[in-house]
Structures are given as structure tokens and as C-alpha cells.
mmCIF file with all atom_site columns, C-alpha atoms in Angstrom:
data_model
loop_
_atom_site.group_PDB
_atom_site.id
_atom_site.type_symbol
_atom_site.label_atom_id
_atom_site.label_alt_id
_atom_site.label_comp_id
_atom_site.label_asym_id
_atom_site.label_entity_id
_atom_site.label_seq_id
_atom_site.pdbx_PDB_ins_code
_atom_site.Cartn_x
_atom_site.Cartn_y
_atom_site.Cartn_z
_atom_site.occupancy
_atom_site.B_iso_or_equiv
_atom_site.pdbx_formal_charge
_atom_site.auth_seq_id
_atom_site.auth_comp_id
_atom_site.auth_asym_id
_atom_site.auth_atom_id
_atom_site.pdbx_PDB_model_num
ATOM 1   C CA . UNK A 1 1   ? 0.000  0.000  0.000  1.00 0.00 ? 1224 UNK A CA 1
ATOM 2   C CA . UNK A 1 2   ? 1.406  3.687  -1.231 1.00 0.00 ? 1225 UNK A CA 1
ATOM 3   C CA . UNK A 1 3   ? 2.089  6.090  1.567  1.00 0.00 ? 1226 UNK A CA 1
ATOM 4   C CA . UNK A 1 4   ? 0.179  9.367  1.560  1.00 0.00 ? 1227 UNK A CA 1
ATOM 5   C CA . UNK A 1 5   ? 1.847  12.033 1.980  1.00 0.00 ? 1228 UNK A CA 1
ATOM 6   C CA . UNK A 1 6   ? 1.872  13.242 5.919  1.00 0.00 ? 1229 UNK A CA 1
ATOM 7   C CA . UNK A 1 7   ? 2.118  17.172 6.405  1.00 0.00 ? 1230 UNK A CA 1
ATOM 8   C CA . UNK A 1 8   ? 2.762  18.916 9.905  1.00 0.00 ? 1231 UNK A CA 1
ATOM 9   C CA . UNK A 1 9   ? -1.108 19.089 10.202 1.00 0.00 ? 1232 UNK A CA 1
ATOM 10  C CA . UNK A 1 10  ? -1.570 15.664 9.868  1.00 0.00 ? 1233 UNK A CA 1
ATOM 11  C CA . UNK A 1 11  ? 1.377  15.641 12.691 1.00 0.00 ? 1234 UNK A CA 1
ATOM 12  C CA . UNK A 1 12  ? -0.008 18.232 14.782 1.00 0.00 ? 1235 UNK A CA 1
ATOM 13  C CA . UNK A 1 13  ? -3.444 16.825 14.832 1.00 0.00 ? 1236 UNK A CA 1
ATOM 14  C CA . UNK A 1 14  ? -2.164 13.085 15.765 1.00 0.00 ? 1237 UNK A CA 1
ATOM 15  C CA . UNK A 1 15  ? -0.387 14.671 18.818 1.00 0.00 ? 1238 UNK A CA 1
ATOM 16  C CA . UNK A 1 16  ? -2.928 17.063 20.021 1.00 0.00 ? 1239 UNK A CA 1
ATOM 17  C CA . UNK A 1 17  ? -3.610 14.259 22.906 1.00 0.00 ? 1240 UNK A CA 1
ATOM 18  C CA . UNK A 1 18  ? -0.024 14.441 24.147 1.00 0.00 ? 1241 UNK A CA 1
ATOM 19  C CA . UNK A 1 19  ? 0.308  18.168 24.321 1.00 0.00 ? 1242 UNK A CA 1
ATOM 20  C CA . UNK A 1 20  ? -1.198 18.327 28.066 1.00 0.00 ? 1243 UNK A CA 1
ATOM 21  C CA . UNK A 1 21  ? 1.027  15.439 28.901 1.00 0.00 ? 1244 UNK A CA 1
ATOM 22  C CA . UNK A 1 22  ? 3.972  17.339 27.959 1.00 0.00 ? 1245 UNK A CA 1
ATOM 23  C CA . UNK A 1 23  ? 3.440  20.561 28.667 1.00 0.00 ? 1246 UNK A CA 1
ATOM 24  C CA . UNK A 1 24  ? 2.650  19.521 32.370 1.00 0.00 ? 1247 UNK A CA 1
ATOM 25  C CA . UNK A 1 25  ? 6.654  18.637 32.489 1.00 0.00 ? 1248 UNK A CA 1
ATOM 26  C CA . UNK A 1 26  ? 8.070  20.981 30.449 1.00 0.00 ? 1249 UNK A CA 1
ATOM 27  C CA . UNK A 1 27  ? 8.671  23.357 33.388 1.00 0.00 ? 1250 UNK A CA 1
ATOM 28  C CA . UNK A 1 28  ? 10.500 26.615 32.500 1.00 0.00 ? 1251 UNK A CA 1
ATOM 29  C CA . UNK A 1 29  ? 13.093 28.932 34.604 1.00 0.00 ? 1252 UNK A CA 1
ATOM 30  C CA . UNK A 1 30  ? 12.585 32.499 36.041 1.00 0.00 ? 1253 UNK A CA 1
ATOM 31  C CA . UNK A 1 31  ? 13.641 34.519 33.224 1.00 0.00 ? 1254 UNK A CA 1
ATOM 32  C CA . UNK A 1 32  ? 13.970 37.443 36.417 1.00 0.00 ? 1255 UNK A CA 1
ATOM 33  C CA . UNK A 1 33  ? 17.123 35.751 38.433 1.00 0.00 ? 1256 UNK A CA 1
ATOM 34  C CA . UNK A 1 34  ? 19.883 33.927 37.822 1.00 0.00 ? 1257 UNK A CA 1
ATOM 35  C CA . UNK A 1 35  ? 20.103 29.888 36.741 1.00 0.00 ? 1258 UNK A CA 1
ATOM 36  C CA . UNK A 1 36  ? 22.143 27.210 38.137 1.00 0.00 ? 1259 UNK A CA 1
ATOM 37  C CA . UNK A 1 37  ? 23.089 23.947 36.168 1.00 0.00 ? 1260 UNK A CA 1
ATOM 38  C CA . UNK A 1 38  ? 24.944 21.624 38.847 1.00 0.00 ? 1261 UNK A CA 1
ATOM 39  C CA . UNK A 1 39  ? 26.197 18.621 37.481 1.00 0.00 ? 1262 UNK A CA 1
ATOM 40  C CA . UNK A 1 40  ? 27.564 15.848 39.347 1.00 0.00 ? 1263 UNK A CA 1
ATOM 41  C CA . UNK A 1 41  ? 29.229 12.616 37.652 1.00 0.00 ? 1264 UNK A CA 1
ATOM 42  C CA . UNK A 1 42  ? 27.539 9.432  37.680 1.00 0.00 ? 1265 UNK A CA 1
ATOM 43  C CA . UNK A 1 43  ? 29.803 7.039  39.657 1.00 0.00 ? 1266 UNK A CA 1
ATOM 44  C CA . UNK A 1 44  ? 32.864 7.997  38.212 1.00 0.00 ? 1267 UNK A CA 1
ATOM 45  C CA . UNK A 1 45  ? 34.263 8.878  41.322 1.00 0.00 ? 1268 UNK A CA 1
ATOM 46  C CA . UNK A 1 46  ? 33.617 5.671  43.238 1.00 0.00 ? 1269 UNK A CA 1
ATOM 47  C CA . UNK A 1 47  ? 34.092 3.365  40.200 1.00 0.00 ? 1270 UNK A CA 1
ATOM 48  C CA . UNK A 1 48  ? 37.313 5.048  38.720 1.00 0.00 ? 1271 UNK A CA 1
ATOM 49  C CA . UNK A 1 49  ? 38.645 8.155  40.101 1.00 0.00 ? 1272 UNK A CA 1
ATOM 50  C CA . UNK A 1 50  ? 39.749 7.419  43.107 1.00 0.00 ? 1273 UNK A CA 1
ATOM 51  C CA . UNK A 1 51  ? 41.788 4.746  42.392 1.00 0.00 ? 1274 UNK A CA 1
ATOM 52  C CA . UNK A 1 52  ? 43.837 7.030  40.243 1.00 0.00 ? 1275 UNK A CA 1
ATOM 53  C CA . UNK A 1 53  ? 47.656 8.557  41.731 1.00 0.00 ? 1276 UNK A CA 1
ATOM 54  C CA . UNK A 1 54  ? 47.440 11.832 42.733 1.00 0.00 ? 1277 UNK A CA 1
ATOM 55  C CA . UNK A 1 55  ? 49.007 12.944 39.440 1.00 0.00 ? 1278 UNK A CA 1
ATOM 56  C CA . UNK A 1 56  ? 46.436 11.263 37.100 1.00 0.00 ? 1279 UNK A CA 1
ATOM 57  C CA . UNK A 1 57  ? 43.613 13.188 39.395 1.00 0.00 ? 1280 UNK A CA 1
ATOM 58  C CA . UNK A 1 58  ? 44.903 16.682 38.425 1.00 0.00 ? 1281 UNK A CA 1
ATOM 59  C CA . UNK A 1 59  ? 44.728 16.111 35.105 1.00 0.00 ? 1282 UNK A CA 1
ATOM 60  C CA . UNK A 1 60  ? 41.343 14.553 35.022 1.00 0.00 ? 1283 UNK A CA 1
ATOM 61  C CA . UNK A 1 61  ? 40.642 17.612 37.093 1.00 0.00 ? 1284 UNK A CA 1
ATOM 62  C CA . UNK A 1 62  ? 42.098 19.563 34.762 1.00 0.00 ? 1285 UNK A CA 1
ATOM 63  C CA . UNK A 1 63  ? 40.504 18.354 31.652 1.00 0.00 ? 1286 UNK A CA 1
ATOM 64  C CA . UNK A 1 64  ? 37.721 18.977 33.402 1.00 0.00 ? 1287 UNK A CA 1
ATOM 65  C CA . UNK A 1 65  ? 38.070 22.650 34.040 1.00 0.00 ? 1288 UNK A CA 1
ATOM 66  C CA . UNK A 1 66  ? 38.846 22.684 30.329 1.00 0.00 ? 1289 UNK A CA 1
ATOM 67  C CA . UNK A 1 67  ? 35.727 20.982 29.354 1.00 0.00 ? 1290 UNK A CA 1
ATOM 68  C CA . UNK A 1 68  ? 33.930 23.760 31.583 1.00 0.00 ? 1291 UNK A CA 1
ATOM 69  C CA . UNK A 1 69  ? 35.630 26.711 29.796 1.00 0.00 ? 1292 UNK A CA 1
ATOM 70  C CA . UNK A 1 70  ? 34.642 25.506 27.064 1.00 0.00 ? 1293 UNK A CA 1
ATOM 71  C CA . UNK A 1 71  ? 30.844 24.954 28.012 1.00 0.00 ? 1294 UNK A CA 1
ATOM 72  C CA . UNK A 1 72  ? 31.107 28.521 29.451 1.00 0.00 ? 1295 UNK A CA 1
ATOM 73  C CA . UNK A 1 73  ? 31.606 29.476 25.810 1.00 0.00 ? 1296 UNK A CA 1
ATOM 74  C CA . UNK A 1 74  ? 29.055 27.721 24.253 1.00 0.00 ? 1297 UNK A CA 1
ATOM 75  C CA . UNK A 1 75  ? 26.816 29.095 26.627 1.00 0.00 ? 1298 UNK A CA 1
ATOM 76  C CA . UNK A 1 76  ? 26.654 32.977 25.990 1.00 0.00 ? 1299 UNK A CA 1
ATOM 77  C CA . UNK A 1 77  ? 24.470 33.717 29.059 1.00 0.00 ? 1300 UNK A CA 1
ATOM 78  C CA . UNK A 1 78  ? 27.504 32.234 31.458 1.00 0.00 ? 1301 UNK A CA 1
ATOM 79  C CA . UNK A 1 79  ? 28.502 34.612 34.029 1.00 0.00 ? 1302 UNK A CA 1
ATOM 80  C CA . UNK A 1 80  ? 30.769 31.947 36.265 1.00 0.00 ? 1303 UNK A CA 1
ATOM 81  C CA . UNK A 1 81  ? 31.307 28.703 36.913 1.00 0.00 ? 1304 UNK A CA 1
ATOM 82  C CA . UNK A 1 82  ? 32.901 26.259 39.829 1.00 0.00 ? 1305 UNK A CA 1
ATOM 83  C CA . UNK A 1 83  ? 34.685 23.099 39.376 1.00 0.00 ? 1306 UNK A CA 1
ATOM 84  C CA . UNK A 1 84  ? 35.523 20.722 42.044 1.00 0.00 ? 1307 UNK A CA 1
ATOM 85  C CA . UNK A 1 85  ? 35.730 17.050 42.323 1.00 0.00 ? 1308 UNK A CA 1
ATOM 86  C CA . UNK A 1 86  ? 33.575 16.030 39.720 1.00 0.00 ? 1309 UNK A CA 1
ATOM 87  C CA . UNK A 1 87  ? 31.165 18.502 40.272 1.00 0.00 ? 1310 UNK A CA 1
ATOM 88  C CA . UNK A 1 88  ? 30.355 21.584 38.246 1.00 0.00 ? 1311 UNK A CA 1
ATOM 89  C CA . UNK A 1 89  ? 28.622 24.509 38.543 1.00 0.00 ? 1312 UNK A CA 1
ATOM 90  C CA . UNK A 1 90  ? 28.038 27.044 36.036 1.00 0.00 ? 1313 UNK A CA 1
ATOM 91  C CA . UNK A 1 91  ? 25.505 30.463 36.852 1.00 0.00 ? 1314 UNK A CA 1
ATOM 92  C CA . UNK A 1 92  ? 23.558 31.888 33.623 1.00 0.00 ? 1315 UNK A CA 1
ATOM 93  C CA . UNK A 1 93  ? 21.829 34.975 33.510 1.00 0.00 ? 1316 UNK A CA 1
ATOM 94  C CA . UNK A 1 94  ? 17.658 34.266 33.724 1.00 0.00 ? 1317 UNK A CA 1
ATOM 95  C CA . UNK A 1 95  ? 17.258 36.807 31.409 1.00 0.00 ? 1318 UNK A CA 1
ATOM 96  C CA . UNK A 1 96  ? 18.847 35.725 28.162 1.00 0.00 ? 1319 UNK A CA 1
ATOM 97  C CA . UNK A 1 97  ? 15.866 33.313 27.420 1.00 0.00 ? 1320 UNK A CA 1
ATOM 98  C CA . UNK A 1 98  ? 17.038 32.889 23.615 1.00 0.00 ? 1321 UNK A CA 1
ATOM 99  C CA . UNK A 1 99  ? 20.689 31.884 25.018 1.00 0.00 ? 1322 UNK A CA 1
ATOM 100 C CA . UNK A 1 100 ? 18.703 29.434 27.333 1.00 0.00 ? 1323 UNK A CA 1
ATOM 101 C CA . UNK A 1 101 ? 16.782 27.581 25.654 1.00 0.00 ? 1324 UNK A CA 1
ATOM 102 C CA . UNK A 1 102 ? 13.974 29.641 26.280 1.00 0.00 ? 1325 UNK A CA 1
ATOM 103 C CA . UNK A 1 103 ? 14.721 28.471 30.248 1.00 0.00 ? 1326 UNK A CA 1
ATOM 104 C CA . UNK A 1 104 ? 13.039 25.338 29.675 1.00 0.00 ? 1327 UNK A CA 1
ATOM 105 C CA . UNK A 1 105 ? 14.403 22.996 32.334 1.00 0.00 ? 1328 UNK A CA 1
ATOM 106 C CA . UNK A 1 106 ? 14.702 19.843 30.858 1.00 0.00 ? 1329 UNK A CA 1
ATOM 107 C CA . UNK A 1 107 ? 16.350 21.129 27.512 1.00 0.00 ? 1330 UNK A CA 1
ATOM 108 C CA . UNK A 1 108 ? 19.092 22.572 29.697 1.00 0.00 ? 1331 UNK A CA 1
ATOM 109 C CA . UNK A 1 109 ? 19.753 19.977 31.751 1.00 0.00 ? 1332 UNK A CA 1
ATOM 110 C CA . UNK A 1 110 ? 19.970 17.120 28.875 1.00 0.00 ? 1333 UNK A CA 1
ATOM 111 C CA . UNK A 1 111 ? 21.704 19.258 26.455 1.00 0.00 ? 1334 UNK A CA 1
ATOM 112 C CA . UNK A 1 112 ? 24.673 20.894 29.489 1.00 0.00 ? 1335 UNK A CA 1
ATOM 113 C CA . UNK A 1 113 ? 24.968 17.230 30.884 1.00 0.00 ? 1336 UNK A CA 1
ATOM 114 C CA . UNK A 1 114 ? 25.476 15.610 27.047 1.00 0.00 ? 1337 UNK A CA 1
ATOM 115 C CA . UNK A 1 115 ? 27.902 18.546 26.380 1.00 0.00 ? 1338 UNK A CA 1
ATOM 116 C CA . UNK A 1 116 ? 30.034 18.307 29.351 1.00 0.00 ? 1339 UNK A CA 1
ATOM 117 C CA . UNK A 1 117 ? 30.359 14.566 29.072 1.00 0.00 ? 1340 UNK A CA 1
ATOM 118 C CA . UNK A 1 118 ? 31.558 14.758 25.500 1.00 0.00 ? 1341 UNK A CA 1
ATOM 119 C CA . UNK A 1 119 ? 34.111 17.985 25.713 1.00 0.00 ? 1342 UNK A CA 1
ATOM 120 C CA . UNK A 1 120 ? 35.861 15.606 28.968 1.00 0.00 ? 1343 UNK A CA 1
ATOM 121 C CA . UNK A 1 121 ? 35.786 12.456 26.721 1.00 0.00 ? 1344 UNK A CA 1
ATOM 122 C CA . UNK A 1 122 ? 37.787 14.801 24.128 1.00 0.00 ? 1345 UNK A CA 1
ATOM 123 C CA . UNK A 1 123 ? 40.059 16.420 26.645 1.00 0.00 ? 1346 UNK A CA 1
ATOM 124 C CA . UNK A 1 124 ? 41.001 13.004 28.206 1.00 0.00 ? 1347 UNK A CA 1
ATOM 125 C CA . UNK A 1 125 ? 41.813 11.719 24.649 1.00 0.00 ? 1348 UNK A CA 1
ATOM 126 C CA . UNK A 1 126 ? 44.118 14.655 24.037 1.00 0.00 ? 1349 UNK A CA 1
ATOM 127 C CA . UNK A 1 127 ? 46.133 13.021 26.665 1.00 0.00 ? 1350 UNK A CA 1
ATOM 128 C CA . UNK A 1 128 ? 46.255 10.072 25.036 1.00 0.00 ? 1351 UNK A CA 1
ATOM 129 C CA . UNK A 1 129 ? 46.819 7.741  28.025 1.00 0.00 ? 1352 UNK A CA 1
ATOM 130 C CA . UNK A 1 130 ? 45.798 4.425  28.312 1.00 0.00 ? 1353 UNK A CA 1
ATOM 131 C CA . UNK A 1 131 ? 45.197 4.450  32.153 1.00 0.00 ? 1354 UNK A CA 1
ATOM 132 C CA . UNK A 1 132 ? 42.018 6.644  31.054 1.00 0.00 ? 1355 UNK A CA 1
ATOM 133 C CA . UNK A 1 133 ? 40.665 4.213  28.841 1.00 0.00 ? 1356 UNK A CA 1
ATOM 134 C CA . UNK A 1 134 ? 37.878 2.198  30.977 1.00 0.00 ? 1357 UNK A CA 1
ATOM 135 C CA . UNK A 1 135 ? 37.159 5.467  32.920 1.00 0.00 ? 1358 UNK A CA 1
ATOM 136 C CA . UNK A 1 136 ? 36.517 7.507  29.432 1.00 0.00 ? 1359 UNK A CA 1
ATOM 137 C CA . UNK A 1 137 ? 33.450 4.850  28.656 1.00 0.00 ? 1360 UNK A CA 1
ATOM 138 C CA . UNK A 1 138 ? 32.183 5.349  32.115 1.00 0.00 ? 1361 UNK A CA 1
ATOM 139 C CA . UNK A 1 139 ? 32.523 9.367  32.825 1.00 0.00 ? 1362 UNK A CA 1
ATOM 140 C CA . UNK A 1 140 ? 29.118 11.037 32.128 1.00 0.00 ? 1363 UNK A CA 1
ATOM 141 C CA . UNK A 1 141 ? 26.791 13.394 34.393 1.00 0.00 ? 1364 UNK A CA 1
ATOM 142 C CA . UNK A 1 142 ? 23.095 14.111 35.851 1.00 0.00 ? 1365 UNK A CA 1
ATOM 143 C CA . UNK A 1 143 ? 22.271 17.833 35.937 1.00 0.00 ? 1366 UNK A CA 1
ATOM 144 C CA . UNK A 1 144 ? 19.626 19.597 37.615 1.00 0.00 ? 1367 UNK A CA 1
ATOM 145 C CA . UNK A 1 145 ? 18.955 23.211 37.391 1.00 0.00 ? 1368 UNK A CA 1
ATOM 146 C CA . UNK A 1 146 ? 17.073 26.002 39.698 1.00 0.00 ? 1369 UNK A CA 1
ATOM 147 C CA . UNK A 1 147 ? 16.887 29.940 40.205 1.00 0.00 ? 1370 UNK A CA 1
ATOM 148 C CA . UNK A 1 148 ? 18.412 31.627 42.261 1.00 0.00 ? 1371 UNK A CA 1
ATOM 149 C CA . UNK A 1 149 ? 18.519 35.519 43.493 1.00 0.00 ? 1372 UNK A CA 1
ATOM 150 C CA . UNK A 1 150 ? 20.447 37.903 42.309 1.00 0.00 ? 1373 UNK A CA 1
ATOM 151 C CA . UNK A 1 151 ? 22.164 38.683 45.835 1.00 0.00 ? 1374 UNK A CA 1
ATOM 152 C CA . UNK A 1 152 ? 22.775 35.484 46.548 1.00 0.00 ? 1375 UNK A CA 1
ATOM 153 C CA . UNK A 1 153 ? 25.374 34.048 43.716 1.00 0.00 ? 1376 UNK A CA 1
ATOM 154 C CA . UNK A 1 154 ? 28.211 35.125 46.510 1.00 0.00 ? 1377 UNK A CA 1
ATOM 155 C CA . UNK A 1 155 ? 26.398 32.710 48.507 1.00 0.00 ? 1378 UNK A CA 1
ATOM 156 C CA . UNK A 1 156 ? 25.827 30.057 46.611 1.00 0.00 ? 1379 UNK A CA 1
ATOM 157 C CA . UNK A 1 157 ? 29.422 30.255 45.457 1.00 0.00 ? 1380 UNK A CA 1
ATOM 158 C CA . UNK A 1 158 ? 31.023 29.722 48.732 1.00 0.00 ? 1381 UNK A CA 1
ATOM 159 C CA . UNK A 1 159 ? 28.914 27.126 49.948 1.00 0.00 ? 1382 UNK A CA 1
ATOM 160 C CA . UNK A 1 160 ? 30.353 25.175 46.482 1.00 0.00 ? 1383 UNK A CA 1
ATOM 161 C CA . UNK A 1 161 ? 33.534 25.948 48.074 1.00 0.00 ? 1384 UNK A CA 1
ATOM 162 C CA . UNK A 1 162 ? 32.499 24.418 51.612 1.00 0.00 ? 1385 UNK A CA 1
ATOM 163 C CA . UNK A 1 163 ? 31.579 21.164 49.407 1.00 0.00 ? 1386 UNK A CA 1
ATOM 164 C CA . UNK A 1 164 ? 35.274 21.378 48.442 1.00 0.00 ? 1387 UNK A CA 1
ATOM 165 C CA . UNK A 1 165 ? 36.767 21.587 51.596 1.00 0.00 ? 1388 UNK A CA 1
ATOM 166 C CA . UNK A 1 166 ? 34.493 19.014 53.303 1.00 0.00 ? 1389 UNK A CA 1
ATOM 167 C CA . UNK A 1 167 ? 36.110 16.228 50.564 1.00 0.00 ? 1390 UNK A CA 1
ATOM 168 C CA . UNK A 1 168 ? 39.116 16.202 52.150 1.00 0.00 ? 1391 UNK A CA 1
ATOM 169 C CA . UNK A 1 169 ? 37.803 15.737 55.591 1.00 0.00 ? 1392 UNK A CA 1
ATOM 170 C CA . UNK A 1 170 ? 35.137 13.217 54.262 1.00 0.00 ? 1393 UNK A CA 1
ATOM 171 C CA . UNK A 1 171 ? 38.325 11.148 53.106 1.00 0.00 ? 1394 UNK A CA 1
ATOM 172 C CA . UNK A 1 172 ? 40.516 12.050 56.315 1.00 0.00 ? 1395 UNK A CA 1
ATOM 173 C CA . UNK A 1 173 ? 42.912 13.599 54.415 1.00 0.00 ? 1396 UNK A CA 1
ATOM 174 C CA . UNK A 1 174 ? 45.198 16.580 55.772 1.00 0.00 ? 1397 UNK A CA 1
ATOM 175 C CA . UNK A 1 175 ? 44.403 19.363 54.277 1.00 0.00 ? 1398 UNK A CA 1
ATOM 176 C CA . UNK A 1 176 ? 46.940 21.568 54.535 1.00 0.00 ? 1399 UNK A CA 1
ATOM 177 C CA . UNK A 1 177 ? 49.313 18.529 52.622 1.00 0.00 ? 1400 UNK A CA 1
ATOM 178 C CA . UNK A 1 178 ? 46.540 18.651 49.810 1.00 0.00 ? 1401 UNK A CA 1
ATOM 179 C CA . UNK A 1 179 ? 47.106 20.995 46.891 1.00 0.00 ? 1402 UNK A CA 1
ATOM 180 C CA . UNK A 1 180 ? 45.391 23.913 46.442 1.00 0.00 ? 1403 UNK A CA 1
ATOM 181 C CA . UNK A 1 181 ? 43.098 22.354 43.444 1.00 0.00 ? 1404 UNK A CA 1
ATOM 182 C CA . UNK A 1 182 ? 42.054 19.929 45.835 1.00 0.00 ? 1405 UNK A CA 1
ATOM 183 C CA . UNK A 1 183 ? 41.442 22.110 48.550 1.00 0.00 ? 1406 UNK A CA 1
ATOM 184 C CA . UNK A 1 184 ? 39.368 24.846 46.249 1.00 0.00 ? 1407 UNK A CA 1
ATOM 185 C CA . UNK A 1 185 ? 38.771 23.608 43.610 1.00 0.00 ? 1408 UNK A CA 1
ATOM 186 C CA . UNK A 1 186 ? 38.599 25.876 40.206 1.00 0.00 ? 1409 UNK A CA 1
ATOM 187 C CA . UNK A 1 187 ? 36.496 29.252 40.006 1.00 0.00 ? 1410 UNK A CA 1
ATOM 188 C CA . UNK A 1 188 ? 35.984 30.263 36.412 1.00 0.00 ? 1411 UNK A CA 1
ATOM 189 C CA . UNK A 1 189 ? 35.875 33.623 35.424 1.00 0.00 ? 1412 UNK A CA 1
ATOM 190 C CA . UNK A 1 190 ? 36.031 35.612 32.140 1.00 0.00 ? 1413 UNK A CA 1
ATOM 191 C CA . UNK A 1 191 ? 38.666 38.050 31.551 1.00 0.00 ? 1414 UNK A CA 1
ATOM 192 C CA . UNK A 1 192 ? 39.914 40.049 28.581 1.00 0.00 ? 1415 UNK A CA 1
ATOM 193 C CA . UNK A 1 193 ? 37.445 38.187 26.798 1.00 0.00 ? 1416 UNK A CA 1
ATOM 194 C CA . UNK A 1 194 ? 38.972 34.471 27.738 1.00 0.00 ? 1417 UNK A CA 1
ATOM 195 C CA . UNK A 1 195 ? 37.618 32.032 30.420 1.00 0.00 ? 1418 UNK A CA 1
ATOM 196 C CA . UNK A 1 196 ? 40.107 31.721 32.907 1.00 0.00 ? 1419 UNK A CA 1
ATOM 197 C CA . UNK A 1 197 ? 40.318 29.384 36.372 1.00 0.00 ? 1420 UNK A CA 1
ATOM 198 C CA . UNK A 1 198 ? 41.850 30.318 39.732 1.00 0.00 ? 1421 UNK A CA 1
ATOM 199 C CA . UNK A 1 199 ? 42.706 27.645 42.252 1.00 0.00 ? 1422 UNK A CA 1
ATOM 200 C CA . UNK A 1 200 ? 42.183 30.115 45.583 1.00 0.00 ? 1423 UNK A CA 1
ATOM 201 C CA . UNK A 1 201 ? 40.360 30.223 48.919 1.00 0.00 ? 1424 UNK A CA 1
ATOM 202 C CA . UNK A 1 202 ? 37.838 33.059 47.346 1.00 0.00 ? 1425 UNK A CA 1
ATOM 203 C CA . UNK A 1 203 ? 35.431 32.680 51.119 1.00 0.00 ? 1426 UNK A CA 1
ATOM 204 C CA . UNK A 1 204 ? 36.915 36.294 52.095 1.00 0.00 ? 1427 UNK A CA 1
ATOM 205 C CA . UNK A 1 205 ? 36.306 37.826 48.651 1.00 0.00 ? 1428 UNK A CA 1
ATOM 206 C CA . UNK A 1 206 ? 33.042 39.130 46.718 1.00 0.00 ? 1429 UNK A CA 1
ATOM 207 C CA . UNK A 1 207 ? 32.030 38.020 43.171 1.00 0.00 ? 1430 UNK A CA 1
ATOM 208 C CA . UNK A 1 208 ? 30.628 41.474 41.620 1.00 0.00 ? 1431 UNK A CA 1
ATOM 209 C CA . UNK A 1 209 ? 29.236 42.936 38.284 1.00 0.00 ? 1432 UNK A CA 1
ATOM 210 C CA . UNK A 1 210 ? 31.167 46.322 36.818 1.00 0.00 ? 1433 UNK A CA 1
ATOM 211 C CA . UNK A 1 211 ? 29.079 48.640 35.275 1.00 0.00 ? 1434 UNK A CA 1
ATOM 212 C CA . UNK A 1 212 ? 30.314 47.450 31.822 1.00 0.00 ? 1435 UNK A CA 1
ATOM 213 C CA . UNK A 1 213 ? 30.077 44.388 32.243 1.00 0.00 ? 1436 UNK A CA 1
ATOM 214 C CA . UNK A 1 214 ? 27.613 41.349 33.244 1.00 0.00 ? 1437 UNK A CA 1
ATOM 215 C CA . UNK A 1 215 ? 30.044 38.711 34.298 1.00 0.00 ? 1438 UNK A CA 1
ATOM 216 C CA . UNK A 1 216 ? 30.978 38.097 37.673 1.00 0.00 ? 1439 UNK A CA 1
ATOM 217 C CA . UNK A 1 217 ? 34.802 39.036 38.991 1.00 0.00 ? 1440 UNK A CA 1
ATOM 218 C CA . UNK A 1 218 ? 36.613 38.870 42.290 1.00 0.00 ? 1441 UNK A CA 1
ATOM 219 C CA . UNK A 1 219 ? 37.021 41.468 43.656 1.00 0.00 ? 1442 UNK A CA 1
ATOM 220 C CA . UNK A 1 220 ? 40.345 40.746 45.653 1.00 0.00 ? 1443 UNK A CA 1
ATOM 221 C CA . UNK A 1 221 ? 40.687 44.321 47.253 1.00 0.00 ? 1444 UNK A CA 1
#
């Protein structure tokens, strides 16, 4: 039997049922305060990372910061972003809808957690070392994403960095005989029009806004 042809009515109509279905989960962001995306890797850590020397963990650490530069330019609403562990932060401004994904929740969340997982698979293979090989087919992440305040990204920030710190207790390290990537982790900032990463103790500091500008610095004085 010959196909007739189907148009986007014939689509639209088929699916009319479904729209309720899916517009009840298709939840979108406050387009009037700033977004988180936290992503977290999915047993990565347990499975693979730890086992690692100290000196294979930096770089996977590194690659990671990388791999979050690089999201930070893809993303052209990124203001900053927070590495640590295998977690990631990055803060988008609410406001650039377009930029967003029109703020829809689940579009951001499976589209950052896709792109993060494939620009560390492709900064691990720059490296080109074979102790990475089983963890490269295992390191992907779950993202969630929520609004927060304006005032409160200084907040937010340096409770990230408590996470950090609290690693090295939760393993019963020392921490003043851990480097300084392990004990802060990697704040991302953009400056001079590049993405850049600090590995500092930022709790006495303020992340703030110039009046030409809308991404966050430190402001160290």
C-alpha cells in the first residue's frame, strides 16, 4: 500500500492528545534571576577516580576545568562557573531566554549534561593515556537546574567551596598537605574576553558585576 503524503497538520493533529502530557513537564526557569546547572558525575568517582595517583587526578581535574571553559563558551548567558571534584557549577543569567533555551528545564539539563560529558571524553583523549581508557566509557553526568537571586550568587558560590573543603575531611585527608586544586577547587571567570580558572580560597572575597560588564569578577581588594 502507497504512503500518503503526511504534512505537519496531519502531525499536529495526531499529537494534540499528548500536548497536556507534555506541557505539564516541560517546566521553564525564572527569566527574572539567575540559573544554576549543577552537574555531578555518575559514579565515576567511586568506580574510577579514586583509584587514580594523585598525578592522574589533576589532570582529570584539569581536563575537566577545560571541558567547563569551554561549556562557558558555548553558553553565551555564562557569568561563572565552579569546578571541584567532579562537580560543576556554572551560573547563567535568567534573562537571556534565547541563550537558554527559552529556560526550559529539561532542555538545559539534557543538552549541558550531554555537552560536558563529550568535551571531557575529548580532553582526556588529548592526553592520550591508556590508564584513562575504561574510565573515558564510564565518565558522564546528571544535571539539575534552579533559580536563584540575584544577591545570593556570593552565597551560593562559597557554599560550592564548603563542598570542596568538606572532601578532604570526608576522606581524612590533611588538608593543609593537599594541593590547592584539591582544597578549592577551580572558580571560572572571564577576563579580557577568555575564560580563565583560579585555584584560591575566594570565602573572604566578593564576586561582583562592573558597570560594563555582566560577568561576575573577584574582587580581591
Amino acid at each position: 500500500m502507497e504512503q500518503k503524503k503526511i504534512t505537519q497538520k496531519d502531525y499536529i493533529v495526531d499529537g494534540k492528545e499528548f500536548e497536556p502530557f507534555i506541557r505539564e513537564s516541560d517546566v521553564l526557569l525564572r527569566n527574572d534571576e539567575y540559573i544554576v546547572i549543577h552537574l555531578d558525575g555518575v559514579h565515576f568517582t567511586s568506580g574510577f577516580f579514586r583509584n587514580f595517583p594523585k598525578e592522574k587526578k589533576k589532570k582529570v581535574f584539569d581536563c575537566l576545568v577545560n571541558a567547563t571553559k569551554t561549556m562557558c563558551n558555548y553558553f553565551k548567558s555564562s557569568r561563572v562557573a565552579y569546578v571541584y571534584g567532579d562537580e560543576v557549577s556554572i551560573i547563567l543569567q535568567g534573562d537571556l531566554v534565547k541563550e537558554n533555551y527559552n529556560n526550559r528545564i529539561q532542555k538545559l539539563c539534557s543538552i549541558v549534561s550531554g555537552f560536558l560529558s563529550v568535551k571531557l571524553i575529548e580532553e582526556l583523549n588529548k592526553i592520550n593515556d591508556a590508564a584513562f581508557s575504561e574510565f573515558i566509557n564510564n565518565c558522564f553526568f546528571a544535571a539539575k537546574t534552579y533559580n536563584i537571586p540575584f544577591h545570593l550568587v556570593n552565597d551560593y558560590l562559597k557554599w560550592r567551596l564548603v563542598g570542596c573543603k568538606k572532601l578532604i575531611f570526608d576522606k581524612k585527608l590533611d588538608f593543609n598537605k593537599c594541593e590547592s586544586w584539591e582544597q578549592y577547587g577551580a572558580i571560572i571567570t572571564y577576563d579580557n574576553n577568555v575564560w580563565v580558572s583560579e585555584n584560591i580560597d575566594f570565602r573572604q572575597f566578593k564576586f561582583q558585576k562592573s558597570p560594563q560588564s555582566e560577568y561576575f569578577r573577584i574582587n580581591k581588594s
